[in-house]
């Protein structure tokens, strides 16, 4: 499972010209899922994200988590995070899980993220043509891969 986490002042998802989700001051999380992902990956990732200290404290030091600041969270599925660019110039998405695997794992990720953050989170719509807008704060962007836990 791969996650691209962005600290944002605001973020939104629009589908068919209709605003679907909107957050202010928090995290926009793009989630990519592969066939080998499991509940263990979800558990590690959600706890890590909920406690990731990337928000400023009173001294301007990144020392607070999204839960510390009572920030909002928007999770968006994004199969292109599983892209392989090893050969040629056209990315391969063969590592991305099929919908019958990735939809339940995405839903489970969102549910577990709500538990880890102790609040409801906003979501995109799996497989939809989404327009995602964001105002990155910092900018702060973190990439995490449960198969390469650095």
mmCIF file of C-alpha atoms in Angstrom:
data_model
loop_
_atom_site.group_PDB
_atom_site.id
_atom_site.type_symbol
_atom_site.label_atom_id
_atom_site.label_comp_id
_atom_site.label_asym_id
_atom_site.label_seq_id
_atom_site.Cartn_x
_atom_site.Cartn_y
_atom_site.Cartn_z
ATOM 1 C CA UNK A 1 0.000 0.000 0.000
ATOM 2 C CA UNK A 2 1.317 3.396 -0.912
ATOM 3 C CA UNK A 3 0.211 6.738 0.466
ATOM 4 C CA UNK A 4 1.028 10.243 -0.651
ATOM 5 C CA UNK A 5 0.232 12.530 2.275
ATOM 6 C CA UNK A 6 -0.050 16.276 1.832
ATOM 7 C CA UNK A 7 -0.463 18.827 4.586
ATOM 8 C CA UNK A 8 -3.126 21.171 3.269
ATOM 9 C CA UNK A 9 -4.892 24.396 4.145
ATOM 10 C CA UNK A 10 -7.822 23.076 2.095
ATOM 11 C CA UNK A 11 -8.614 20.251 -0.314
ATOM 12 C CA UNK A 12 -11.662 19.159 -2.248
ATOM 13 C CA UNK A 13 -12.998 16.495 -4.581
ATOM 14 C CA UNK A 14 -15.402 17.439 -7.362
ATOM 15 C CA UNK A 15 -17.245 14.812 -9.427
ATOM 16 C CA UNK A 16 -19.291 15.751 -12.513
ATOM 17 C CA UNK A 17 -18.965 19.447 -11.614
ATOM 18 C CA UNK A 18 -20.455 18.814 -8.155
ATOM 19 C CA UNK A 19 -18.485 19.346 -4.962
ATOM 20 C CA UNK A 20 -18.321 15.947 -3.259
ATOM 21 C CA UNK A 21 -15.880 16.447 -0.356
ATOM 22 C CA UNK A 22 -14.152 19.443 1.201
ATOM 23 C CA UNK A 23 -11.715 19.800 4.090
ATOM 24 C CA UNK A 24 -9.816 22.638 5.689
ATOM 25 C CA UNK A 25 -6.495 22.468 7.556
ATOM 26 C CA UNK A 26 -5.489 18.841 7.643
ATOM 27 C CA UNK A 27 -4.293 15.994 5.459
ATOM 28 C CA UNK A 28 -5.078 14.962 1.906
ATOM 29 C CA UNK A 29 -4.143 11.296 1.565
ATOM 30 C CA UNK A 30 -3.882 9.584 -1.812
ATOM 31 C CA UNK A 31 -3.990 5.773 -1.435
ATOM 32 C CA UNK A 32 -2.649 3.187 -3.900
ATOM 33 C CA UNK A 33 -3.391 -0.487 -3.291
ATOM 34 C CA UNK A 34 -1.669 -3.599 -4.654
ATOM 35 C CA UNK A 35 -2.779 -7.246 -4.642
ATOM 36 C CA UNK A 36 -0.470 -8.175 -1.741
ATOM 37 C CA UNK A 37 -1.832 -5.542 0.640
ATOM 38 C CA UNK A 38 -3.497 -6.736 3.824
ATOM 39 C CA UNK A 39 -5.039 -5.572 7.088
ATOM 40 C CA UNK A 40 -1.509 -5.435 8.532
ATOM 41 C CA UNK A 41 -0.562 -2.791 5.941
ATOM 42 C CA UNK A 42 -3.683 -0.791 6.778
ATOM 43 C CA UNK A 43 -3.045 -1.001 10.522
ATOM 44 C CA UNK A 44 0.572 0.183 10.214
ATOM 45 C CA UNK A 45 -0.247 2.955 7.735
ATOM 46 C CA UNK A 46 -3.266 4.436 9.524
ATOM 47 C CA UNK A 47 -1.509 4.572 12.887
ATOM 48 C CA UNK A 48 1.575 6.105 11.297
ATOM 49 C CA UNK A 49 -0.400 8.772 9.433
ATOM 50 C CA UNK A 50 -2.579 9.693 12.429
ATOM 51 C CA UNK A 51 0.537 10.287 14.541
ATOM 52 C CA UNK A 52 2.810 11.806 11.884
ATOM 53 C CA UNK A 53 4.173 15.026 13.385
ATOM 54 C CA UNK A 54 4.105 17.388 10.411
ATOM 55 C CA UNK A 55 2.122 20.336 11.813
ATOM 56 C CA UNK A 56 3.794 23.279 13.510
ATOM 57 C CA UNK A 57 3.752 23.733 17.263
ATOM 58 C CA UNK A 58 3.754 27.136 18.996
ATOM 59 C CA UNK A 59 7.476 27.489 18.149
ATOM 60 C CA UNK A 60 7.026 26.833 14.431
ATOM 61 C CA UNK A 61 8.538 23.340 14.686
ATOM 62 C CA UNK A 62 6.808 20.400 12.982
ATOM 63 C CA UNK A 63 5.952 18.629 16.205
ATOM 64 C CA UNK A 64 2.181 18.078 16.095
ATOM 65 C CA UNK A 65 0.030 15.451 14.372
ATOM 66 C CA UNK A 66 -3.274 15.860 12.566
ATOM 67 C CA UNK A 67 -4.971 14.492 15.687
ATOM 68 C CA UNK A 68 -3.109 16.989 17.899
ATOM 69 C CA UNK A 69 -4.472 19.913 15.874
ATOM 70 C CA UNK A 70 -7.923 18.359 15.394
ATOM 71 C CA UNK A 71 -7.314 18.582 11.649
ATOM 72 C CA UNK A 72 -9.502 17.185 8.916
ATOM 73 C CA UNK A 73 -8.635 14.271 6.618
ATOM 74 C CA UNK A 74 -9.581 13.530 3.018
ATOM 75 C CA UNK A 75 -8.682 10.075 1.615
ATOM 76 C CA UNK A 76 -8.708 9.543 -2.157
ATOM 77 C CA UNK A 77 -8.032 6.240 -3.922
ATOM 78 C CA UNK A 78 -5.384 6.574 -6.623
ATOM 79 C CA UNK A 79 -4.262 3.491 -8.535
ATOM 80 C CA UNK A 80 -1.585 5.507 -10.363
ATOM 81 C CA UNK A 81 0.507 5.477 -7.163
ATOM 82 C CA UNK A 82 1.243 1.850 -8.048
ATOM 83 C CA UNK A 83 2.771 2.850 -11.400
ATOM 84 C CA UNK A 84 5.973 1.214 -12.562
ATOM 85 C CA UNK A 85 8.157 3.391 -14.775
ATOM 86 C CA UNK A 86 11.044 0.939 -15.061
ATOM 87 C CA UNK A 87 10.642 0.224 -18.776
ATOM 88 C CA UNK A 88 9.751 2.670 -21.512
ATOM 89 C CA UNK A 89 7.892 5.930 -21.110
ATOM 90 C CA UNK A 90 4.373 4.637 -20.565
ATOM 91 C CA UNK A 91 3.731 3.737 -16.905
ATOM 92 C CA UNK A 92 2.533 0.217 -16.172
ATOM 93 C CA UNK A 93 -0.234 -0.215 -13.611
ATOM 94 C CA UNK A 94 -0.010 -3.992 -13.404
ATOM 95 C CA UNK A 95 0.831 -3.779 -9.683
ATOM 96 C CA UNK A 96 -2.437 -1.992 -8.884
ATOM 97 C CA UNK A 97 -5.035 -4.303 -7.350
ATOM 98 C CA UNK A 98 -8.241 -5.027 -9.221
ATOM 99 C CA UNK A 99 -11.412 -3.352 -7.882
ATOM 100 C CA UNK A 100 -12.657 -6.519 -6.161
ATOM 101 C CA UNK A 101 -9.543 -6.364 -3.954
ATOM 102 C CA UNK A 102 -8.864 -2.639 -3.786
ATOM 103 C CA UNK A 103 -12.388 -1.366 -3.016
ATOM 104 C CA UNK A 104 -12.746 -3.339 0.249
ATOM 105 C CA UNK A 105 -9.179 -2.424 1.258
ATOM 106 C CA UNK A 106 -9.775 1.264 0.507
ATOM 107 C CA UNK A 107 -12.982 1.196 2.568
ATOM 108 C CA UNK A 108 -11.177 -0.617 5.393
ATOM 109 C CA UNK A 109 -8.341 1.954 5.231
ATOM 110 C CA UNK A 110 -10.877 4.789 5.574
ATOM 111 C CA UNK A 111 -12.637 3.100 8.493
ATOM 112 C CA UNK A 112 -9.355 2.399 10.288
ATOM 113 C CA UNK A 113 -8.164 5.953 9.576
ATOM 114 C CA UNK A 114 -11.299 7.241 11.300
ATOM 115 C CA UNK A 115 -10.524 5.078 14.327
ATOM 116 C CA UNK A 116 -6.857 6.137 14.413
ATOM 117 C CA UNK A 117 -7.746 9.835 14.037
ATOM 118 C CA UNK A 118 -10.777 9.532 16.333
ATOM 119 C CA UNK A 119 -13.010 11.414 13.870
ATOM 120 C CA UNK A 120 -14.911 10.980 10.629
ATOM 121 C CA UNK A 121 -12.906 11.540 7.480
ATOM 122 C CA UNK A 122 -13.964 12.710 4.051
ATOM 123 C CA UNK A 123 -13.515 10.489 1.009
ATOM 124 C CA UNK A 124 -13.370 10.461 -2.732
ATOM 125 C CA UNK A 125 -15.321 7.936 -4.815
ATOM 126 C CA UNK A 126 -13.421 4.855 -5.880
ATOM 127 C CA UNK A 127 -13.080 4.677 -9.677
ATOM 128 C CA UNK A 128 -14.760 8.023 -10.307
ATOM 129 C CA UNK A 129 -13.304 10.720 -12.536
ATOM 130 C CA UNK A 130 -12.448 13.064 -9.673
ATOM 131 C CA UNK A 131 -11.098 16.574 -9.837
ATOM 132 C CA UNK A 132 -8.943 17.090 -6.760
ATOM 133 C CA UNK A 133 -7.965 20.601 -5.717
ATOM 134 C CA UNK A 134 -5.614 21.425 -2.883
ATOM 135 C CA UNK A 135 -3.701 24.205 -1.269
ATOM 136 C CA UNK A 136 -0.554 22.490 -0.009
ATOM 137 C CA UNK A 137 0.677 23.980 3.252
ATOM 138 C CA UNK A 138 4.439 24.363 3.406
ATOM 139 C CA UNK A 139 4.597 22.576 1.037
ATOM 140 C CA UNK A 140 4.723 19.371 3.062
ATOM 141 C CA UNK A 141 4.373 16.127 1.095
ATOM 142 C CA UNK A 142 5.284 12.698 2.497
ATOM 143 C CA UNK A 143 5.386 9.399 0.592
ATOM 144 C CA UNK A 144 4.925 6.118 2.470
ATOM 145 C CA UNK A 145 5.080 2.551 1.194
ATOM 146 C CA UNK A 146 4.113 -0.308 3.508
ATOM 147 C CA UNK A 147 6.425 -2.633 1.596
ATOM 148 C CA UNK A 148 9.372 -0.279 2.186
ATOM 149 C CA UNK A 149 8.913 1.138 5.686
ATOM 150 C CA UNK A 150 11.509 3.889 5.870
#
